Amino acid sequence: MWLTEKFGLSVPVVGAPMANVSGGKLTAAISAAGGLGMLGAGSAVSADWIRTEGAVASRSGKPYGVGLMAWSVKDHPEHLDAVLELKPALVSLSFGNYSPYVGMLQKEGIVVATQAGTVADAREAIDAGVEVIVARGAEAGGHGRNAVATLPLLQAILDLTDLPVLAGGGISGPRGLAAVLAAGAAGAWIGTAFLTCVEALTPSSVRARVIEADETETVYGTVFDAASRAGWPDEFGGRALRNAYFDTWEGREEALKTDDVGHTDYVDGVRSADPARTSIYAGQGVGALTSQLTAAQVLDGFARYRTYLQAALR
Ligand SMILES: Cc1cc2nc3c(=O)[nH]c(=O)nc-3n(C[C@H](O)[C@H](O)[C@H](O)COP(=O)(O)O)c2cc1C
């Protein structure tokens, strides 16, 4: 399988980049346990944060990756500079125009990935020379498109290209991993399942809320982006747990963009990690999270995918 051979993994799982969740510690723990960890560098981090956390991530001695927001690199070229210095094994550039950066990363021997939410996105990735495409379905946590679910998207992209394709969105355990591998994916791109890991940056109040949530409690939209003023393009909303803040502002996103009280309320909510007001990004697989495990334990769970593949052939 391309993913495990290329990066020397024992489990075909990439720990998806998650801003405010996958710092160096989680990234290193996933890589040390046989997956490929990825640092989630959101638009608000400093280049020094990337350097410091990248150094922590590299301590496992195993390959790791960094995920950048393509739309924010234009305003933060120092993020790209920091990544070029670190030279991680894999860099993902998602959500926005990443084509100017692909060649300069590849020149340093870095494998470049992007997350595609439609077949048109996948075609763009192929044209841009990206080496691995993540078919990221609408059930995924965090930002992306809400256009197509993981399974139809994965099948369509696998039919489109011979490039390695990873499946992302809603893969919450070994059954899901077995399903996408059987379909032809080179591995899975998994975020939500690592949200409550001991090594994650997730605050304790948020961990508790995530563990309590079932699979029906996520919602997709741009409310939190309008509130944060981080600069997210409207075409990429996010999937998060529904909460009182979302309910208050849903349908009034344009007004929220310039509403100072709404903005301050959100910023306070993030600062105090108040589950009713902060954005808790999570995918539909959130219902499967019932405890706080180490990244190694989560990967051990995923490694049981072979049982399901064998059962399917019986
Ligand atoms: C809390 C959270 C933060 C995320 N942050 C990022 C990010 O910084 N960069 C990125 O490319 N994708 C980000 N994503 C999306 C993931 O890379 C991935 O597409 C998603 O987690 C896969 O679906 P799943 O959550 O159902 O496993 C984030 C997802 C979550 C849940």
Tab-separated table of C-alpha atoms and ligand atoms in Angstrom:
chain	number	residue	atom	x	y	z
A	1	MET	CA	0.000	0.000	0.000
A	2	TRP	CA	1.427	3.397	-1.001
A	3	LEU	CA	0.903	5.171	2.340
A	4	THR	CA	2.463	2.549	4.614
A	5	GLU	CA	5.377	1.884	2.251
A	6	LYS	CA	6.168	5.531	1.534
A	7	PHE	CA	6.304	6.553	5.197
A	8	GLY	CA	7.116	3.226	6.891
A	9	LEU	CA	3.836	3.017	8.833
A	10	SER	CA	2.400	-0.042	10.559
A	11	VAL	CA	-1.213	1.257	10.406
A	12	PRO	CA	-2.566	2.961	7.236
A	13	VAL	CA	-3.737	6.033	9.167
A	14	VAL	CA	-2.798	9.688	8.863
A	15	GLY	CA	-3.665	11.709	11.948
A	16	ALA	CA	-5.307	14.632	10.142
A	17	PRO	CA	-3.999	18.141	10.886
A	18	MET	CA	-6.281	19.755	13.475
A	19	ALA	CA	-5.757	23.403	14.434
A	20	ASN	CA	-5.824	23.846	18.228
A	21	VAL	CA	-5.819	20.054	18.693
A	22	SER	CA	-2.818	18.435	16.981
A	23	GLY	CA	0.273	20.138	18.331
A	24	GLY	CA	3.683	18.529	18.449
A	25	LYS	CA	2.791	16.111	21.243
A	26	LEU	CA	-0.183	14.460	19.525
A	27	THR	CA	1.642	14.482	16.190
A	28	ALA	CA	4.676	12.728	17.703
A	29	ALA	CA	2.491	10.242	19.592
A	30	ILE	CA	0.628	9.206	16.417
A	31	SER	CA	3.864	8.830	14.451
A	32	ALA	CA	5.563	6.930	17.287
A	33	ALA	CA	2.647	4.470	17.375
A	34	GLY	CA	2.861	3.585	13.673
A	35	GLY	CA	0.566	6.151	12.025
A	36	LEU	CA	1.569	9.457	10.445
A	37	GLY	CA	0.892	12.392	12.756
A	38	MET	CA	0.250	15.879	11.368
A	39	LEU	CA	0.626	19.245	13.013
A	40	GLY	CA	-2.443	21.454	12.547
A	41	ALA	CA	-1.197	24.950	11.797
A	42	GLY	CA	-4.214	27.257	11.767
A	43	SER	CA	-4.127	30.740	10.259
A	44	ALA	CA	-3.618	32.355	13.700
A	45	VAL	CA	-0.408	30.561	14.698
A	46	SER	CA	3.014	32.201	14.490
A	47	ALA	CA	5.894	30.824	12.455
A	48	ASP	CA	7.651	30.221	15.786
A	49	TRP	CA	4.760	28.026	16.905
A	50	ILE	CA	5.252	25.916	13.775
A	51	ARG	CA	9.012	25.666	14.451
A	52	THR	CA	8.630	24.811	18.144
A	53	GLU	CA	5.818	22.291	17.692
A	54	GLY	CA	7.541	20.830	14.614
A	55	ALA	CA	10.611	20.177	16.759
A	56	VAL	CA	8.402	18.364	19.309
A	57	ALA	CA	6.703	16.406	16.505
A	58	SER	CA	10.062	15.273	15.114
A	59	ARG	CA	11.136	13.820	18.473
A	60	SER	CA	9.450	10.513	17.676
A	61	GLY	CA	12.214	10.022	15.098
A	62	LYS	CA	9.460	8.953	12.682
A	63	PRO	CA	8.052	10.853	9.693
A	64	TYR	CA	5.360	13.430	10.421
A	65	GLY	CA	3.405	16.044	8.500
A	66	VAL	CA	2.158	19.630	8.717
A	67	GLY	CA	-1.207	20.932	7.522
A	68	LEU	CA	-1.447	24.528	6.325
A	69	MET	CA	-4.522	26.524	5.344
A	70	ALA	CA	-3.939	27.368	1.688
A	71	TRP	CA	-6.030	30.566	1.840
A	72	SER	CA	-3.925	32.010	4.662
A	73	VAL	CA	-0.451	31.273	3.228
A	74	LYS	CA	-0.698	34.324	0.938
A	75	ASP	CA	-0.883	36.600	4.009
A	76	HIS	CA	1.483	34.436	6.069
A	77	PRO	CA	4.352	33.397	3.820
A	78	GLU	CA	6.372	32.915	7.021
A	79	HIS	CA	4.252	29.805	7.733
A	80	LEU	CA	5.507	28.261	4.515
A	81	ASP	CA	9.090	29.354	5.284
A	82	ALA	CA	8.929	27.625	8.682
A	83	VAL	CA	7.620	24.443	7.061
A	84	LEU	CA	10.345	24.530	4.402
A	85	GLU	CA	12.929	24.753	7.208
A	86	LEU	CA	11.394	21.823	9.102
A	87	LYS	CA	11.120	19.638	5.991
A	88	PRO	CA	8.420	17.290	7.300
A	89	ALA	CA	7.705	14.182	5.225
A	90	LEU	CA	4.211	15.377	4.227
A	91	VAL	CA	2.559	18.780	3.883
A	92	SER	CA	-1.093	19.318	3.190
A	93	LEU	CA	-2.299	22.549	1.657
A	94	SER	CA	-6.048	22.673	1.788
A	95	PHE	CA	-8.889	25.142	1.307
A	96	GLY	CA	-7.843	27.819	-1.170
A	97	ASN	CA	-5.344	28.255	-3.996
A	98	TYR	CA	-2.342	26.110	-3.126
A	99	SER	CA	-0.923	25.621	-6.639
A	100	PRO	CA	1.865	28.273	-6.285
A	101	TYR	CA	3.383	26.368	-3.340
A	102	VAL	CA	3.366	22.759	-4.556
A	103	GLY	CA	6.637	22.925	-6.531
A	104	MET	CA	8.694	24.640	-3.819
A	105	LEU	CA	7.718	21.986	-1.261
A	106	GLN	CA	8.385	19.127	-3.651
A	107	LYS	CA	11.830	20.577	-4.448
A	108	GLU	CA	12.689	19.938	-0.773
A	109	GLY	CA	11.580	16.317	-1.058
A	110	ILE	CA	8.287	16.947	0.753
A	111	VAL	CA	5.216	14.983	-0.359
A	112	VAL	CA	2.269	17.334	-0.981
A	113	ALA	CA	-1.351	16.435	-0.235
A	114	THR	CA	-4.606	18.339	-0.472
A	115	GLN	CA	-8.162	17.673	0.676
A	116	ALA	CA	-10.732	17.489	-2.109
A	117	GLY	CA	-14.435	17.880	-1.344
A	118	THR	CA	-15.657	17.341	-4.907
A	119	VAL	CA	-14.438	15.633	-8.075
A	120	ALA	CA	-13.677	19.114	-9.488
A	121	ASP	CA	-11.378	19.727	-6.486
A	122	ALA	CA	-9.622	16.439	-7.242
A	123	ARG	CA	-9.136	17.443	-10.883
A	124	GLU	CA	-7.545	20.710	-9.722
A	125	ALA	CA	-5.240	18.757	-7.417
A	126	ILE	CA	-4.112	16.532	-10.284
A	127	ASP	CA	-3.459	19.595	-12.478
A	128	ALA	CA	-1.461	21.237	-9.678
A	129	GLY	CA	0.836	18.198	-9.410
A	130	VAL	CA	-0.245	17.118	-5.926
A	131	GLU	CA	0.989	13.582	-5.124
A	132	VAL	CA	-1.770	12.351	-2.835
A	133	ILE	CA	-5.420	13.373	-2.737
A	134	VAL	CA	-7.603	13.187	0.326
A	135	ALA	CA	-11.233	12.477	-0.575
A	136	ARG	CA	-12.740	14.477	2.280
A	137	GLY	CA	-16.443	13.879	2.677
A	138	ALA	CA	-19.080	16.184	4.146
A	139	GLU	CA	-19.362	14.203	7.383
A	140	ALA	CA	-15.800	15.193	8.338
A	141	GLY	CA	-15.040	17.435	11.285
A	142	GLY	CA	-13.561	20.891	10.898
A	143	HIS	CA	-13.465	22.960	7.728
A	144	GLY	CA	-14.111	21.843	4.197
A	145	ARG	CA	-17.019	21.413	1.840
A	146	ASN	CA	-20.463	20.088	2.662
A	147	ALA	CA	-21.087	18.882	-0.901
A	148	VAL	CA	-20.625	15.095	-1.030
A	149	ALA	CA	-20.373	12.336	1.593
A	150	THR	CA	-17.164	10.332	1.991
A	151	LEU	CA	-18.220	7.117	0.263
A	152	PRO	CA	-19.563	8.518	-3.047
A	153	LEU	CA	-16.694	11.023	-3.169
A	154	LEU	CA	-14.069	8.354	-2.537
A	155	GLN	CA	-15.454	6.063	-5.239
A	156	ALA	CA	-15.602	8.887	-7.788
A	157	ILE	CA	-12.056	10.079	-7.094
A	158	LEU	CA	-10.666	6.521	-7.184
A	159	ASP	CA	-12.315	6.119	-10.601
A	160	LEU	CA	-10.767	9.419	-11.723
A	161	THR	CA	-7.098	8.905	-10.927
A	162	ASP	CA	-4.285	6.426	-10.337
A	163	LEU	CA	-2.756	8.734	-7.721
A	164	PRO	CA	-2.915	7.480	-4.142
A	165	VAL	CA	-6.185	8.539	-2.532
A	166	LEU	CA	-6.809	8.720	1.213
A	167	ALA	CA	-10.334	8.723	2.620
A	168	GLY	CA	-11.316	11.350	5.180
A	169	GLY	CA	-14.552	12.020	7.012
A	170	GLY	CA	-16.478	9.840	9.430
A	171	ILE	CA	-13.909	7.062	9.823
A	172	SER	CA	-14.311	6.453	13.525
A	173	GLY	CA	-12.960	2.926	13.994
A	174	PRO	CA	-11.555	-0.216	12.359
A	175	ARG	CA	-14.819	-1.032	10.535
A	176	GLY	CA	-14.672	2.282	8.653
A	177	LEU	CA	-10.973	1.884	7.947
A	178	ALA	CA	-11.605	-1.592	6.509
A	179	ALA	CA	-14.404	-0.211	4.315
A	180	VAL	CA	-12.303	2.508	2.672
A	181	LEU	CA	-9.300	0.197	2.197
A	182	ALA	CA	-11.561	-2.378	0.555
A	183	ALA	CA	-12.801	0.355	-1.793
A	184	GLY	CA	-9.224	1.078	-2.883
A	185	ALA	CA	-8.075	3.931	-0.653
A	186	ALA	CA	-4.369	3.952	0.226
A	187	GLY	CA	-5.273	4.770	3.822
A	188	ALA	CA	-7.429	7.015	5.948
A	189	TRP	CA	-7.150	10.654	7.013
A	190	ILE	CA	-8.598	10.729	10.482
A	191	GLY	CA	-9.246	13.685	12.767
A	192	THR	CA	-12.221	13.363	15.119
A	193	ALA	CA	-11.146	9.969	16.500
A	194	PHE	CA	-8.045	11.673	17.981
A	195	LEU	CA	-9.902	14.693	19.452
A	196	THR	CA	-9.968	13.461	23.041
A	197	CYS	CA	-6.539	11.821	23.023
A	198	VAL	CA	-4.505	12.398	26.160
A	199	GLU	CA	-1.833	14.101	24.001
A	200	ALA	CA	-4.249	16.501	22.224
A	201	LEU	CA	-4.450	20.237	23.012
A	202	THR	CA	-8.237	19.951	23.525
A	203	PRO	CA	-9.314	21.712	26.777
A	204	SER	CA	-10.944	19.528	29.447
A	205	SER	CA	-14.417	21.138	29.229
A	206	VAL	CA	-14.416	20.505	25.484
A	207	ARG	CA	-13.257	16.900	25.948
A	208	ALA	CA	-16.188	16.256	28.278
A	209	ARG	CA	-18.697	17.730	25.795
A	210	VAL	CA	-17.236	15.733	22.904
A	211	ILE	CA	-17.446	12.467	24.855
A	212	GLU	CA	-21.072	13.215	25.713
A	213	ALA	CA	-22.105	14.083	22.108
A	214	ASP	CA	-23.750	11.539	19.824
A	215	GLU	CA	-23.583	11.258	16.025
A	216	THR	CA	-26.571	13.574	15.444
A	217	GLU	CA	-25.138	16.582	17.258
A	218	THR	CA	-22.850	18.086	14.626
A	219	VAL	CA	-23.805	20.910	12.310
A	220	TYR	CA	-22.166	22.477	9.260
A	221	GLY	CA	-21.951	26.222	8.703
A	222	THR	CA	-20.009	29.479	8.741
A	223	VAL	CA	-21.299	30.925	12.037
A	224	PHE	CA	-18.028	30.428	13.908
A	225	ASP	CA	-16.001	31.860	11.005
A	226	ALA	CA	-18.176	34.968	10.905
A	227	ALA	CA	-17.624	35.233	14.670
A	228	SER	CA	-13.871	34.624	14.692
A	229	ARG	CA	-12.989	37.079	11.889
A	230	ALA	CA	-10.076	34.787	11.053
A	231	GLY	CA	-10.673	35.350	7.346
A	232	TRP	CA	-12.072	31.987	6.210
A	233	PRO	CA	-13.468	32.149	2.648
A	234	ASP	CA	-17.257	31.612	2.752
A	235	GLU	CA	-17.065	28.580	0.453
A	236	PHE	CA	-15.467	26.552	3.285
A	237	GLY	CA	-17.696	26.193	6.305
A	238	GLY	CA	-16.945	23.923	9.216
A	239	ARG	CA	-18.572	20.951	10.934
A	240	ALA	CA	-18.779	21.401	14.695
A	241	LEU	CA	-20.988	20.471	17.631
A	242	ARG	CA	-24.218	22.443	17.617
A	243	ASN	CA	-24.382	24.767	20.630
A	244	ALA	CA	-26.234	27.831	21.908
A	245	TYR	CA	-23.911	30.257	20.098
A	246	PHE	CA	-24.504	28.538	16.749
A	247	ASP	CA	-28.275	28.508	17.304
A	248	THR	CA	-28.287	32.220	18.164
A	249	TRP	CA	-26.495	33.263	14.981
A	250	GLU	CA	-27.492	30.660	12.393
A	251	GLY	CA	-28.976	32.504	9.391
A	252	ARG	CA	-27.484	35.829	10.495
A	253	GLU	CA	-23.853	35.150	9.538
A	254	GLU	CA	-23.507	38.335	7.435
A	255	ALA	CA	-24.645	40.494	10.361
A	256	LEU	CA	-22.337	38.624	12.734
A	257	LYS	CA	-19.284	39.496	10.625
A	258	THR	CA	-19.549	43.113	11.816
A	259	ASP	CA	-21.235	42.559	15.182
A	260	ASP	CA	-18.698	43.470	17.870
A	261	VAL	CA	-20.768	42.067	20.741
A	262	GLY	CA	-21.159	38.736	18.951
A	263	HIS	CA	-17.440	38.669	18.192
A	264	THR	CA	-16.461	39.427	21.810
A	265	ASP	CA	-18.895	36.813	23.105
A	266	TYR	CA	-17.284	34.203	20.843
A	267	VAL	CA	-13.714	35.223	21.726
A	268	ASP	CA	-14.611	34.993	25.444
A	269	GLY	CA	-16.166	31.594	24.815
A	270	VAL	CA	-12.997	30.346	23.122
A	271	ARG	CA	-10.775	31.776	25.863
A	272	SER	CA	-12.786	30.183	28.650
A	273	ALA	CA	-13.412	26.994	26.598
A	274	ASP	CA	-17.148	27.393	27.255
A	275	PRO	CA	-18.864	24.577	25.307
A	276	ALA	CA	-21.978	26.745	24.825
A	277	ARG	CA	-20.039	29.512	23.038
A	278	THR	CA	-16.799	28.128	21.608
A	279	SER	CA	-16.450	26.263	18.305
A	280	ILE	CA	-15.986	22.546	18.958
A	281	TYR	CA	-15.054	21.192	15.546
A	282	ALA	CA	-15.966	17.520	15.206
A	283	GLY	CA	-17.292	15.145	12.558
A	284	GLN	CA	-20.228	12.750	12.574
A	285	GLY	CA	-17.958	10.036	13.953
A	286	VAL	CA	-17.981	11.918	17.266
A	287	GLY	CA	-20.566	9.478	18.658
A	288	ALA	CA	-17.889	6.783	18.762
A	289	LEU	CA	-15.766	8.742	21.254
A	290	THR	CA	-16.471	7.501	24.748
A	291	SER	CA	-13.233	8.061	26.672
A	292	GLN	CA	-9.821	9.685	26.702
A	293	LEU	CA	-7.261	7.292	25.280
A	294	THR	CA	-3.642	7.656	24.271
A	295	ALA	CA	-2.948	8.026	20.555
A	296	ALA	CA	-1.288	4.587	20.693
A	297	GLN	CA	-4.508	3.045	22.036
A	298	VAL	CA	-6.570	4.721	19.292
A	299	LEU	CA	-4.166	3.381	16.656
A	300	ASP	CA	-4.278	-0.101	18.211
A	301	GLY	CA	-8.044	0.058	17.726
A	302	PHE	CA	-7.690	1.040	14.061
A	303	ALA	CA	-5.141	-1.750	13.530
A	304	ARG	CA	-7.988	-4.253	14.015
A	305	TYR	CA	-9.256	-3.339	10.502
A	306	ARG	CA	-7.789	-6.621	9.212
A	307	THR	CA	-10.392	-8.612	11.159
A	308	TYR	CA	-13.194	-6.873	9.274
A	309	LEU	CA	-11.517	-7.229	5.883
A	310	GLN	CA	-11.079	-10.965	6.493
A	311	ALA	CA	-14.660	-11.349	7.739
A	312	ALA	CA	-15.943	-9.697	4.568
A	313	LEU	CA	-14.246	-12.356	2.437
A	314	ARG	CA	-15.642	-15.280	4.375
B	1	LIG	C1	-10.913	19.930	15.479
B	1	LIG	C2	-10.554	19.870	14.030
B	1	LIG	C3	-9.632	20.780	13.525
B	1	LIG	C4	-9.247	20.705	12.169
B	1	LIG	N1	-8.280	21.558	11.717
B	1	LIG	C5	-7.784	21.398	10.453
B	1	LIG	C6	-6.631	22.121	10.039
B	1	LIG	O1	-6.035	22.885	10.787
B	1	LIG	N2	-6.201	21.937	8.759
B	1	LIG	C7	-6.804	21.073	7.894
B	1	LIG	O2	-6.364	20.946	6.771
B	1	LIG	N3	-7.894	20.363	8.277
B	1	LIG	C8	-8.377	20.487	9.537
B	1	LIG	N4	-9.437	19.714	9.959
B	1	LIG	C9	-10.017	18.737	9.039
B	1	LIG	C10	-9.242	17.414	9.101
B	1	LIG	O3	-8.011	17.574	8.427
B	1	LIG	C11	-10.000	16.257	8.426
B	1	LIG	O4	-10.476	16.641	7.174
B	1	LIG	C12	-11.149	15.697	9.240
B	1	LIG	O5	-10.871	15.684	10.612
B	1	LIG	C13	-11.484	14.275	8.768
B	1	LIG	O6	-12.755	13.874	9.191
B	1	LIG	P1	-13.098	13.251	10.642
B	1	LIG	O7	-12.963	14.389	11.573
B	1	LIG	O8	-14.474	12.756	10.492
B	1	LIG	O9	-12.083	12.165	10.928
B	1	LIG	C14	-9.832	19.749	11.303
B	1	LIG	C15	-10.771	18.857	11.837
B	1	LIG	C16	-11.126	18.889	13.176
B	1	LIG	C17	-12.100	17.884	13.716
